[in-house]
XYZ file of N, CA and C in Angstrom:
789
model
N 0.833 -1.197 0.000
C 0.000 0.000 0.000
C 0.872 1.254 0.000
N 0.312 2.849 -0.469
C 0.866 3.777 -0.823
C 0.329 4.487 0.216
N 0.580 5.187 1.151
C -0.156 6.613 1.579
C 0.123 7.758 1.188
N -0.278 8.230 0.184
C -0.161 9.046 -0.628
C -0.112 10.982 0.056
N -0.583 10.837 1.473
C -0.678 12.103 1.998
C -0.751 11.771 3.977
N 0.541 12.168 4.356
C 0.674 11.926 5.725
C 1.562 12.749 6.386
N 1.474 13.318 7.266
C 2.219 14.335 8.134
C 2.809 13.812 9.079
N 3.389 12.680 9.179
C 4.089 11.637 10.134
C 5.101 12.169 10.620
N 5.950 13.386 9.996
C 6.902 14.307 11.170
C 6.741 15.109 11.822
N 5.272 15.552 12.047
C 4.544 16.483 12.894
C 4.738 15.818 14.518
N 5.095 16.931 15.133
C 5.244 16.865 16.924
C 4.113 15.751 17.309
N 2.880 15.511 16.867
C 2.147 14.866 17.413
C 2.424 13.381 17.611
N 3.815 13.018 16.580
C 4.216 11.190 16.683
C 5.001 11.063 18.231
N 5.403 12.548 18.809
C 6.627 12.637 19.467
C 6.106 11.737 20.714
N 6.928 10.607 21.296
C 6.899 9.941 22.874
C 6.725 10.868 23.405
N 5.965 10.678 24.414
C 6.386 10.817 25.634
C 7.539 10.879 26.519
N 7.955 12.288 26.824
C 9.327 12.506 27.593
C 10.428 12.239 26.750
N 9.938 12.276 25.110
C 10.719 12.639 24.078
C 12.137 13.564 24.333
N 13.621 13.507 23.758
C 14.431 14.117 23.831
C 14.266 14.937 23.002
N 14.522 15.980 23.202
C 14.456 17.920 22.252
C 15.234 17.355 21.575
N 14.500 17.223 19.962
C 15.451 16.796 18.616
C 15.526 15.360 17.977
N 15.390 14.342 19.258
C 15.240 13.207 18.265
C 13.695 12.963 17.943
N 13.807 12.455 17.108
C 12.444 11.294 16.055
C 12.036 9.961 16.239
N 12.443 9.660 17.800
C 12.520 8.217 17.837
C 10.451 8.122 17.804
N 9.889 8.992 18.137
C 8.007 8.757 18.016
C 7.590 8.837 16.681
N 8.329 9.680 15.397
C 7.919 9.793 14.591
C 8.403 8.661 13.585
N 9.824 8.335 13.859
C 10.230 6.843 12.902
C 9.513 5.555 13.511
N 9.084 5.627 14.677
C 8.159 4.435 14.938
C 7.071 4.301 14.473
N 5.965 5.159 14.119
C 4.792 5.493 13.440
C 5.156 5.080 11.888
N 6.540 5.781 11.528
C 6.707 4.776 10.003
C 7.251 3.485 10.219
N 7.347 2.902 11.072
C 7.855 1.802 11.533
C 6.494 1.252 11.300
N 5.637 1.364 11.910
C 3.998 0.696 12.119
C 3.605 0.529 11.106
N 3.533 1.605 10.329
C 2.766 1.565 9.145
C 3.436 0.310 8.216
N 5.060 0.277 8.252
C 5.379 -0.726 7.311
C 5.096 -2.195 8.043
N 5.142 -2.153 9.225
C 4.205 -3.541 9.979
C 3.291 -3.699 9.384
N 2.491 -2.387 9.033
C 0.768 -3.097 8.353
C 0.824 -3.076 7.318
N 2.011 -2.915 6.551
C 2.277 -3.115 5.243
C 1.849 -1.938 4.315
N 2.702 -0.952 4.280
C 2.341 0.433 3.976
C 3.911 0.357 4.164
N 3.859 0.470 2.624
C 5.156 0.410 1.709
C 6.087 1.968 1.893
N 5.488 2.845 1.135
C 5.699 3.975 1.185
C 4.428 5.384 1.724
N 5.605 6.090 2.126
C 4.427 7.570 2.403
C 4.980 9.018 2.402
N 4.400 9.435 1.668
C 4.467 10.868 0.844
C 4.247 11.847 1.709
N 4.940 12.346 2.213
C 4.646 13.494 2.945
C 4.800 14.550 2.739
N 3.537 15.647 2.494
C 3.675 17.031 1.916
C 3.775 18.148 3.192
N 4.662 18.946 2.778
C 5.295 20.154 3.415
C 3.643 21.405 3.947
N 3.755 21.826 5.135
C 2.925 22.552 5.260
C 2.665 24.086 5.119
N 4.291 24.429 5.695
C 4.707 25.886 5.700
C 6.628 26.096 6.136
N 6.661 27.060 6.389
C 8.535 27.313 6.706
C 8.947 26.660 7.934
N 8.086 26.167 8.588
C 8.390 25.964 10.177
C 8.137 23.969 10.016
N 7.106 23.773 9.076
C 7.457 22.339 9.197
C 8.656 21.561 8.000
N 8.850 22.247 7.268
C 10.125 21.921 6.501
C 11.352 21.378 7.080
N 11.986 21.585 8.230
C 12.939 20.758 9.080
C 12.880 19.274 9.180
N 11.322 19.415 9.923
C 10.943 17.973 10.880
C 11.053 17.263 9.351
N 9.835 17.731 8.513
C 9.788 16.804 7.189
C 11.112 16.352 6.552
N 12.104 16.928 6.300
C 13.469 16.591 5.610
C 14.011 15.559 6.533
N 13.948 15.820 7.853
C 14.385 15.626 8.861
C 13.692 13.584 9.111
N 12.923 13.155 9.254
C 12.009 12.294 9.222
C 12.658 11.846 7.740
N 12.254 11.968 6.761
C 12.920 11.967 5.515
C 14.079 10.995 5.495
N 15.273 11.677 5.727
C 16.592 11.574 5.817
C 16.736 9.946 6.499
N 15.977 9.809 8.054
C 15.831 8.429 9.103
C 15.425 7.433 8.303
N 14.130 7.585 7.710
C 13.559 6.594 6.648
C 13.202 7.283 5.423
N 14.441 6.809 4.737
C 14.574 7.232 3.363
C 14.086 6.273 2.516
N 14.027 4.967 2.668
C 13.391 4.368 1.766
C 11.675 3.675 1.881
N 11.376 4.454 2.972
C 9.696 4.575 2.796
C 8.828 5.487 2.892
N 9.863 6.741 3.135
C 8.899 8.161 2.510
C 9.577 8.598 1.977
N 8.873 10.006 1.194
C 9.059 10.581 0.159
C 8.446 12.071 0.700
N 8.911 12.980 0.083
C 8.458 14.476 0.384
C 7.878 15.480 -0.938
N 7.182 16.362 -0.005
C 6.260 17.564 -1.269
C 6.375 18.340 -0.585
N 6.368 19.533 -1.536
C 7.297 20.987 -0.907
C 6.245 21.534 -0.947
N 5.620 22.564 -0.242
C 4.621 23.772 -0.984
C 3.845 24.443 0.683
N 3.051 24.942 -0.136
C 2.679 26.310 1.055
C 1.437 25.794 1.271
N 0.615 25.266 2.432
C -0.630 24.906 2.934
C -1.809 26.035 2.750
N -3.005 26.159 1.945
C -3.859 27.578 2.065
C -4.071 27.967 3.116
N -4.175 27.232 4.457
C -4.548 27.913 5.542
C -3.384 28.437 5.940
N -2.079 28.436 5.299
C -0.961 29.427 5.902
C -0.461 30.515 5.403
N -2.043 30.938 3.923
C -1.569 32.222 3.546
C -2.181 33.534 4.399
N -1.211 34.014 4.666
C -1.582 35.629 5.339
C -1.094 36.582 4.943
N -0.598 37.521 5.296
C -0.176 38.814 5.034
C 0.920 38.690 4.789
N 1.726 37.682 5.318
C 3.444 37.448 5.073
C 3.675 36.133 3.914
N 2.177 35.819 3.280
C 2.467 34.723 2.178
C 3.327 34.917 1.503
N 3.374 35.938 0.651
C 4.250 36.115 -0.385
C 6.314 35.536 -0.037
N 6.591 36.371 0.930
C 7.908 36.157 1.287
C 8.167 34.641 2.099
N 6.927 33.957 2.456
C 6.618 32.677 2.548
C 6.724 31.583 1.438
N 6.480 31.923 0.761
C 6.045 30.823 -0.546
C 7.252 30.990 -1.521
N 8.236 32.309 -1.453
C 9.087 32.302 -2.143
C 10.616 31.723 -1.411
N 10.186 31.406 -0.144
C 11.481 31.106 0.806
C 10.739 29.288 0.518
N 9.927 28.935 0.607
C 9.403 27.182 0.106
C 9.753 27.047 -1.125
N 9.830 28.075 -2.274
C 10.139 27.692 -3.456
C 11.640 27.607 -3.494
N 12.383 28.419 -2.994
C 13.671 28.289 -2.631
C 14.096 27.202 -2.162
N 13.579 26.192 -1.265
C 13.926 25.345 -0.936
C 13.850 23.904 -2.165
N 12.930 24.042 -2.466
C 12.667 23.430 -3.564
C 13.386 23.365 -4.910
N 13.875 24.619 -4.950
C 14.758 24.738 -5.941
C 15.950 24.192 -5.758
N 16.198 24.136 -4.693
C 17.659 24.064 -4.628
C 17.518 22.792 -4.869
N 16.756 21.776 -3.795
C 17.047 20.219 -4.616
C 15.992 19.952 -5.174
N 16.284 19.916 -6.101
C 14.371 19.850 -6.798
C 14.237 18.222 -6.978
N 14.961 17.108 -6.996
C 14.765 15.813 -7.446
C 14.887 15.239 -5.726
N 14.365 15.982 -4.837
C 14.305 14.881 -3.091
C 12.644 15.198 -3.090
N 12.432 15.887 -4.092
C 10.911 16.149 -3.962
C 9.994 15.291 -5.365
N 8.790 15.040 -4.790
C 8.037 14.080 -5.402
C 6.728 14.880 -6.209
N 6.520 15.970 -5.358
C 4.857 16.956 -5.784
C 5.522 18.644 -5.094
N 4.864 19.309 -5.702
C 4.198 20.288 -5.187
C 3.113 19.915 -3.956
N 2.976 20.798 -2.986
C 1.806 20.402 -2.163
C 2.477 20.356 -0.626
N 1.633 20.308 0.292
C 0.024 20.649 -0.416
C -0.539 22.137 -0.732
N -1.179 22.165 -1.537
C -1.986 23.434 -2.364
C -2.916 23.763 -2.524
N -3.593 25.197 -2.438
C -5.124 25.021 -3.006
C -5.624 26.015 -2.163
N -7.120 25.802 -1.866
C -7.808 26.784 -1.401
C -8.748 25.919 -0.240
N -8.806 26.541 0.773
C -9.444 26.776 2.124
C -9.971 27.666 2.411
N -11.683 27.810 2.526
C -12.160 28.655 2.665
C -13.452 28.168 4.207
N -12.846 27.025 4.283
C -14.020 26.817 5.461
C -13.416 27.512 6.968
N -12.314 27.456 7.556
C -12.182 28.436 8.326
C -11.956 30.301 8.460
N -11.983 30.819 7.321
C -11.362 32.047 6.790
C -11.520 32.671 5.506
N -12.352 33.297 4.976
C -12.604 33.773 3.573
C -11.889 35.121 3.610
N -10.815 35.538 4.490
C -10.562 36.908 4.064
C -9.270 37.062 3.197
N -8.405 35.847 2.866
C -7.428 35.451 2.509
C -7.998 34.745 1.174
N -8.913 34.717 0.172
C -9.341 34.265 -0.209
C -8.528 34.563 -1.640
N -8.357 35.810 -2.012
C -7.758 36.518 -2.998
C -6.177 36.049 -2.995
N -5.467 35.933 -1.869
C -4.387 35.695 -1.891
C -4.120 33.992 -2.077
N -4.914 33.500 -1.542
C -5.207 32.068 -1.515
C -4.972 31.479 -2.975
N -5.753 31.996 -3.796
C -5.699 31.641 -5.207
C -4.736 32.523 -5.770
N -3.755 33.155 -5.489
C -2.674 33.744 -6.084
C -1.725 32.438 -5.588
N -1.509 32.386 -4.643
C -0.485 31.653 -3.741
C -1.120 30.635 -4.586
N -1.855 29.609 -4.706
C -2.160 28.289 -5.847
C -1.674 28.512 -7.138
N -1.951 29.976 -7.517
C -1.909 29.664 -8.735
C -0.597 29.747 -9.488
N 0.354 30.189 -8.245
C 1.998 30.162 -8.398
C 2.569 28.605 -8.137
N 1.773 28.319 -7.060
C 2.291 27.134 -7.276
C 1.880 25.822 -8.323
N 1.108 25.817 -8.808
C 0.512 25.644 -9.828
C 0.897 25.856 -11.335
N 1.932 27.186 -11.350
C 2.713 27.040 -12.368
C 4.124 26.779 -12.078
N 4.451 26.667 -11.173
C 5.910 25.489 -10.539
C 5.805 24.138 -10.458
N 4.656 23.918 -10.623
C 4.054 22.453 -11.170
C 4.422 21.967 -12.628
N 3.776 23.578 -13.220
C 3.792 23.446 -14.748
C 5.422 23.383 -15.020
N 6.389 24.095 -14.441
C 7.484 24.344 -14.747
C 8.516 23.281 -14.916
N 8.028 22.580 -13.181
C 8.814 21.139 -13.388
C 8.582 19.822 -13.491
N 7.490 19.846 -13.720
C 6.675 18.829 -14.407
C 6.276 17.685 -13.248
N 6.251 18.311 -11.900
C 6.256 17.599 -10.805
C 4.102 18.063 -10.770
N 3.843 16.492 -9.896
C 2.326 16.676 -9.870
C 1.781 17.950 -8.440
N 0.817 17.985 -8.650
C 0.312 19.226 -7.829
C -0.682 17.897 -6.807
N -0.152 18.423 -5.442
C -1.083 18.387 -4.501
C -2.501 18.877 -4.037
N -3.819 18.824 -4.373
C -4.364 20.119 -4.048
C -5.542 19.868 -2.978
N -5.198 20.865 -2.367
C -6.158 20.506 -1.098
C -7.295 21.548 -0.969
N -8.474 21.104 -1.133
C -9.619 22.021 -1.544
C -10.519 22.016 -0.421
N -11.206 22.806 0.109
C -12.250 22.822 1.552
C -12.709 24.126 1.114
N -14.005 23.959 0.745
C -15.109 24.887 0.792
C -14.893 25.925 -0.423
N -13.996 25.420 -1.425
C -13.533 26.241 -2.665
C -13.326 25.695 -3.882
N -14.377 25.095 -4.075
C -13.869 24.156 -5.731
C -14.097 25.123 -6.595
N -15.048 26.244 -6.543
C -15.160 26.956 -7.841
C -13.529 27.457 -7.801
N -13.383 28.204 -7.174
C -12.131 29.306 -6.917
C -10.736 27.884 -7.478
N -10.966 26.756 -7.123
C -9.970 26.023 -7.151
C -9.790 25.822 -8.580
N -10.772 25.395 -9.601
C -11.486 25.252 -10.740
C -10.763 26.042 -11.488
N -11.112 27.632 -11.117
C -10.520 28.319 -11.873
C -9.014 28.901 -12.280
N -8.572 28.474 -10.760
C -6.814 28.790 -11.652
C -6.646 27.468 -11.943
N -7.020 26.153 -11.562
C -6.146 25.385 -12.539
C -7.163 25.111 -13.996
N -7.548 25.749 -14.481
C -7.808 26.334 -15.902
C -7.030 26.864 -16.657
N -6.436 27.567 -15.639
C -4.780 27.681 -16.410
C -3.194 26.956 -15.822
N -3.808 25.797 -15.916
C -2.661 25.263 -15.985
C -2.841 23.736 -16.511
N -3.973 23.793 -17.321
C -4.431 22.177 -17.734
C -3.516 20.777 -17.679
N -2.294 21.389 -18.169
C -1.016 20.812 -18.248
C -0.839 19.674 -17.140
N -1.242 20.112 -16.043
C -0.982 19.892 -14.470
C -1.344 18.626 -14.619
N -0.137 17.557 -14.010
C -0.799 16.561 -13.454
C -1.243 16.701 -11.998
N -2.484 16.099 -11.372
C -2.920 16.629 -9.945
C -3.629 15.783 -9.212
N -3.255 15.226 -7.909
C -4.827 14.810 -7.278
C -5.340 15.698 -6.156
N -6.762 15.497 -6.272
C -7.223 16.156 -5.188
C -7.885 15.442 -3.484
N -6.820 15.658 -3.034
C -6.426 15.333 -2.026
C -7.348 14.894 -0.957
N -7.613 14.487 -0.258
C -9.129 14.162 0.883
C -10.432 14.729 0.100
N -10.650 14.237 -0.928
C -11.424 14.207 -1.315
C -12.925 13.849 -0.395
N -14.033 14.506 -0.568
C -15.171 13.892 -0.117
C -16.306 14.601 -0.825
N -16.310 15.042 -1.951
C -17.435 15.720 -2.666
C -18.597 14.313 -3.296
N -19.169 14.872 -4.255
C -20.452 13.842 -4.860
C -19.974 13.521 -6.248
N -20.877 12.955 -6.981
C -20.899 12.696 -8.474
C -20.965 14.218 -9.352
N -21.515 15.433 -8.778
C -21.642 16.532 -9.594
C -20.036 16.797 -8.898
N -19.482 17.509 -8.167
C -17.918 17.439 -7.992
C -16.725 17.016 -8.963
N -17.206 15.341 -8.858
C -16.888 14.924 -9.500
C -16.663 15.571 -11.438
N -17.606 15.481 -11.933
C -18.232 16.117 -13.271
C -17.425 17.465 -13.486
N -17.422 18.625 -12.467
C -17.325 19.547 -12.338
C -15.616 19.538 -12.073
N -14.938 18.434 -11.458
C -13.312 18.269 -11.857
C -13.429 17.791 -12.759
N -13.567 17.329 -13.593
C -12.993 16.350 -14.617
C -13.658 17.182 -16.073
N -14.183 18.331 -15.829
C -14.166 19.151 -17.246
C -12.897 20.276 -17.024
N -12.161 19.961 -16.253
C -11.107 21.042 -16.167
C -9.778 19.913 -16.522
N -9.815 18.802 -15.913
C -8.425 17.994 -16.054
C -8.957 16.299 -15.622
N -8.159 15.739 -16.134
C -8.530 14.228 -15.246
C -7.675 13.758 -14.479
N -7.890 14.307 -13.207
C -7.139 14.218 -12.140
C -7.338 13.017 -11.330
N -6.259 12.787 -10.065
C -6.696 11.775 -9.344
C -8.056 12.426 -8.368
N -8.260 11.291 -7.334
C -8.624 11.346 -6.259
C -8.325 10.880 -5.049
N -7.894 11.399 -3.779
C -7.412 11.123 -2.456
C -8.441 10.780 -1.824
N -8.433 9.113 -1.551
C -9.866 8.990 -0.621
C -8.924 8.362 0.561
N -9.379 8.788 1.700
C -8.808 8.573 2.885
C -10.113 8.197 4.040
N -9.772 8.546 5.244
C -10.431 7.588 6.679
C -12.372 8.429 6.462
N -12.501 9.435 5.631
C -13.797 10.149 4.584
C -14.692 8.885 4.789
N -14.169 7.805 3.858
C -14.896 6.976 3.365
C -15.475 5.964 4.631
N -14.654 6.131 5.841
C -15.218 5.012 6.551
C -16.961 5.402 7.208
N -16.802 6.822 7.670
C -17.640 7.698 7.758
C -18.843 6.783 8.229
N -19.692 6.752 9.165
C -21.257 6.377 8.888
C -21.481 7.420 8.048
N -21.576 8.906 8.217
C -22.360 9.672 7.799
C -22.295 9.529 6.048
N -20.790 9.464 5.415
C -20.193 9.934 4.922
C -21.117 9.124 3.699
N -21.509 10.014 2.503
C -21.823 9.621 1.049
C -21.111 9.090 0.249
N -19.938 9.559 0.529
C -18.095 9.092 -0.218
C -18.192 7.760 -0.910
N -18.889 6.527 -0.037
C -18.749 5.655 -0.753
C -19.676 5.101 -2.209
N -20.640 6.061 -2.126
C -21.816 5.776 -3.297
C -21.318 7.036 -4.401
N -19.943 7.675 -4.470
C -19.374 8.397 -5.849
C -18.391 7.619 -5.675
N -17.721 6.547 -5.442
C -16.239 6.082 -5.305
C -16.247 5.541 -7.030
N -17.710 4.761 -7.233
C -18.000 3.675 -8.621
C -18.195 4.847 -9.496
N -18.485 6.518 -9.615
C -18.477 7.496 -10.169
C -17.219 7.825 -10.534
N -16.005 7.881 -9.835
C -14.763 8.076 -9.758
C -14.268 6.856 -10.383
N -14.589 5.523 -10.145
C -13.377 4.759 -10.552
C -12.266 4.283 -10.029
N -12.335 3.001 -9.837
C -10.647 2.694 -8.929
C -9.452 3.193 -9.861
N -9.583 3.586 -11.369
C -8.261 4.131 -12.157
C -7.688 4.910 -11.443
N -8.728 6.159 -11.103
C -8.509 7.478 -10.589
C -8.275 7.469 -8.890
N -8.592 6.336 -8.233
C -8.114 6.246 -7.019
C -6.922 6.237 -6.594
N -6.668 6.898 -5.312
C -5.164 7.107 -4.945
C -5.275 6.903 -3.567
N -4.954 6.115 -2.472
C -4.826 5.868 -0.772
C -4.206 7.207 -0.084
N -4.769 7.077 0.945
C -4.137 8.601 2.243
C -4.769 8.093 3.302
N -3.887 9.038 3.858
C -4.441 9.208 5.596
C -4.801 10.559 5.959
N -3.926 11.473 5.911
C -3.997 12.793 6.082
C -3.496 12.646 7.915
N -2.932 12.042 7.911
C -2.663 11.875 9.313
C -1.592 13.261 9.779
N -2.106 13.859 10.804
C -2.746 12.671 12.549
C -4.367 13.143 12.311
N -4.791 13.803 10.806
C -6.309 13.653 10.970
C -7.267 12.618 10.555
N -8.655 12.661 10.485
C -9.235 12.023 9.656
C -9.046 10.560 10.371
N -8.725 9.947 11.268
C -8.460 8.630 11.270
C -9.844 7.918 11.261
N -9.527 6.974 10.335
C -10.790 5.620 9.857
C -11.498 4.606 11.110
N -12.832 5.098 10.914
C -13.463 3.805 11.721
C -12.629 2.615 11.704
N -12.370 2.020 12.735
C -12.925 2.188 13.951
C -12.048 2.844 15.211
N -10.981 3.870 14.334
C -10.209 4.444 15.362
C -10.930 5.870 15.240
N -11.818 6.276 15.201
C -12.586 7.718 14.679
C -12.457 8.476 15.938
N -11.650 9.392 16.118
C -11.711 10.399 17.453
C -10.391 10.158 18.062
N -9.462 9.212 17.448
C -7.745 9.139 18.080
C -6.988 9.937 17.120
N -5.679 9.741 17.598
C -5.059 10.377 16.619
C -4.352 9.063 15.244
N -4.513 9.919 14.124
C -4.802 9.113 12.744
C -2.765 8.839 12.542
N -2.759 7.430 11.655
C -1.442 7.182 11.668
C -1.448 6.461 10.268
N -0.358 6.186 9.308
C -0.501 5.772 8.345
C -0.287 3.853 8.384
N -0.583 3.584 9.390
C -0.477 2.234 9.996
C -1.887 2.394 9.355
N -2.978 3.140 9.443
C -4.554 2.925 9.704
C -4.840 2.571 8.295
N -3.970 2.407 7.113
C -4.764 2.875 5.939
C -5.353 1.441 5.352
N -5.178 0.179 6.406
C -5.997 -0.962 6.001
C -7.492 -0.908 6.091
N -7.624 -0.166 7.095
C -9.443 -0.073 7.083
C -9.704 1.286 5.920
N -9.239 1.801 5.509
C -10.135 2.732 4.499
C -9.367 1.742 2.831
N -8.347 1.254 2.907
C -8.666 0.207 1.250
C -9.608 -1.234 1.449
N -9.977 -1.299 3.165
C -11.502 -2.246 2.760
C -12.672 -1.557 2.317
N -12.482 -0.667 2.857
C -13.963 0.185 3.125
C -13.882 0.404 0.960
N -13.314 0.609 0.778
C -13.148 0.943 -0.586
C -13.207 -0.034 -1.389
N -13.067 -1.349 -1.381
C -12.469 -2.862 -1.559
C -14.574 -2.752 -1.919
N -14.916 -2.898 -0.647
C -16.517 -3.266 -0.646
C -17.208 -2.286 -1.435
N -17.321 -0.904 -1.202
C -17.839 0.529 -2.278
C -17.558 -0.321 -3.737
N -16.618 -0.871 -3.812
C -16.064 -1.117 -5.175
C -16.490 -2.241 -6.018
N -17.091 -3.383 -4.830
C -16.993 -4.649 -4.955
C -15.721 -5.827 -5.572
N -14.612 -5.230 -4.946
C -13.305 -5.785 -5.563
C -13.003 -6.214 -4.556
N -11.888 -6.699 -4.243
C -10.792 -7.425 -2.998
C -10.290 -6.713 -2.610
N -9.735 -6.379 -1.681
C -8.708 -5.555 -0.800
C -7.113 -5.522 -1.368
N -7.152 -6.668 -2.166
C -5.810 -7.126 -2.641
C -5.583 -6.038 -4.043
N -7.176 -6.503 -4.868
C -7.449 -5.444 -5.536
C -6.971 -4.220 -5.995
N -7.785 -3.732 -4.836
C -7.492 -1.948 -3.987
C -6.048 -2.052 -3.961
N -5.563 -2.532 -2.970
C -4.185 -2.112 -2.821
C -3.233 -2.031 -4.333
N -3.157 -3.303 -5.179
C -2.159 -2.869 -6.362
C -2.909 -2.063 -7.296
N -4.054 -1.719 -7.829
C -4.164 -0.821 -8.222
C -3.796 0.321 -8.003
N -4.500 1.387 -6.960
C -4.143 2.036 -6.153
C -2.532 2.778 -5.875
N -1.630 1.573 -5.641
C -0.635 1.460 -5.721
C 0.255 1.588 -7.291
N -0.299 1.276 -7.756
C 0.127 1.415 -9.613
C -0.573 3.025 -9.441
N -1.478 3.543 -9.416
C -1.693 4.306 -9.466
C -0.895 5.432 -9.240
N -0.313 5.505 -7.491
C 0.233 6.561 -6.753
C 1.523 6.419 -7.646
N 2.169 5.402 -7.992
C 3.507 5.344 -8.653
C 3.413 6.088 -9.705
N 2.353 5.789 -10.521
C 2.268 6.543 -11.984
C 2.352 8.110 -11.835
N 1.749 8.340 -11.213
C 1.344 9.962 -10.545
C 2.832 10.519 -10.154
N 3.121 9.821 -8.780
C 4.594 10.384 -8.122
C 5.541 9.899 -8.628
N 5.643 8.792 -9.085
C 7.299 8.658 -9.782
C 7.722 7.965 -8.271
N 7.474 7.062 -7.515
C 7.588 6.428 -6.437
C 8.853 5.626 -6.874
């Protein structure tokens, strides 16, 4: 299995009575995950301050994650600009330790006043996508029109969209702009969640595995903190939506994320 989107060097893996600086909580969490057989995991960059831990995590287990550089929408503010050009900087410099752009896009469910800058900040990164032919991350909440429209200009883009949980019109409504992936993650385990009656709308082609961890974690861990160990219960939950095998799910899926990232 692939987890295609996980924040596994975030403070939250850290032990208990952790030493200032080591990773021994966060390489155990990728430790787990390859227990449950979760091959590789992609971890996209959030802002200037998590870029360390991520390289950092990186570097320990190098041969089961992978990294994405880019500016998170909820971290554009007033200081975006000199933000996003100090992430592109980084990026530049080694541009082949990176796998995507991302994550990217627009967030508008906590904050619409950043809204203007939001889609500037995408739509730069979005053409650093175009530039190096690396895929775009995009992380959309409460903004598909706005999202829609800058990557209109950038058709070019290869992209998935990331925690996905929209419907069959969503659906329709991406796929006259580009034919992108889709990120279905711990969404789908959901009681509430509709996710699984557009999955056969979407297509296992277009499917891609996540966690989004430490969020989102999948029934029946719903309300802990989410780990990329978890991502066996959301490729059943998907396995059944699908009526395929789990075995299925996984190499597809897996062919999938490779094709996309260059894994």
């Amino acid at each position: 299995m692939v987890d295609t989107h996980t924040h596994l060097y975030m403070p939250d893996y850290a032990f208990d009575g952790q030493t200032e600086g080591s990773y021994d909580g966060q390489c155990a969490a990728v430790d787990r995950a390859i227990e449950a057989g979760v091959a590789m995991m992609l971890m996209p960059n959030v802002d200037r301050d998590s870029i360390e831990p991520l390289q950092t995590l990186h570097k320990l287990r190098p041969d089961a994650t992978a990294m994405a550089m880019g500016l998170h929408p909820t971290e554009v503010n007033d200081n975006w600009r000199t933000e996003l050009e100090y992430i592109l900087s980084v990026l530049r410099q080694t541009p082949t330790d990176y796998k995507a752009i991302g994550e990217a896009g627009i967030d508008l469910y906590w904050d619409k006043s950043f809204e203007r800058e939001q889609m500037e900040a995408f739509d730069i990164q979005a053409a650093e996508a175009s530039r190096t032919g690396l895929p775009l991350i995009i992380h959309c909440r409460e903004g598909l029109p706005q999202t829609l429209e800058v990557l209109q200009g950038h058709r070019d883009v290869k992209a998935v969209f990331h925690s996905f949980g929209g419907t069959d019109a969503d659906v329709d409504a991406i796929r006259k702009v580009g034919d992108y992936y889709f990120g279905i993650n711990g969404i789908v385990t959901f009681k509430n969640s509709k996710l699984r009656q557009t999955l056969p709308h979407i297509g296992i082609e277009r499917i891609i595995t996540e966690t989004d961890s430490p969020f989102l974690a999948p029934v029946p861990h719903r309300g802990s903190r989410n780990e990329s160990a978890m991502m066996t219960h959301i490729a059943v939950t998907i396995a059944d939506a699908l009526g395929l095998s789990a075995e299925e799910v996984d190499a597809t899926t897996t062919y999938n994320a490779n094709s996309l990232f260059q894994l």
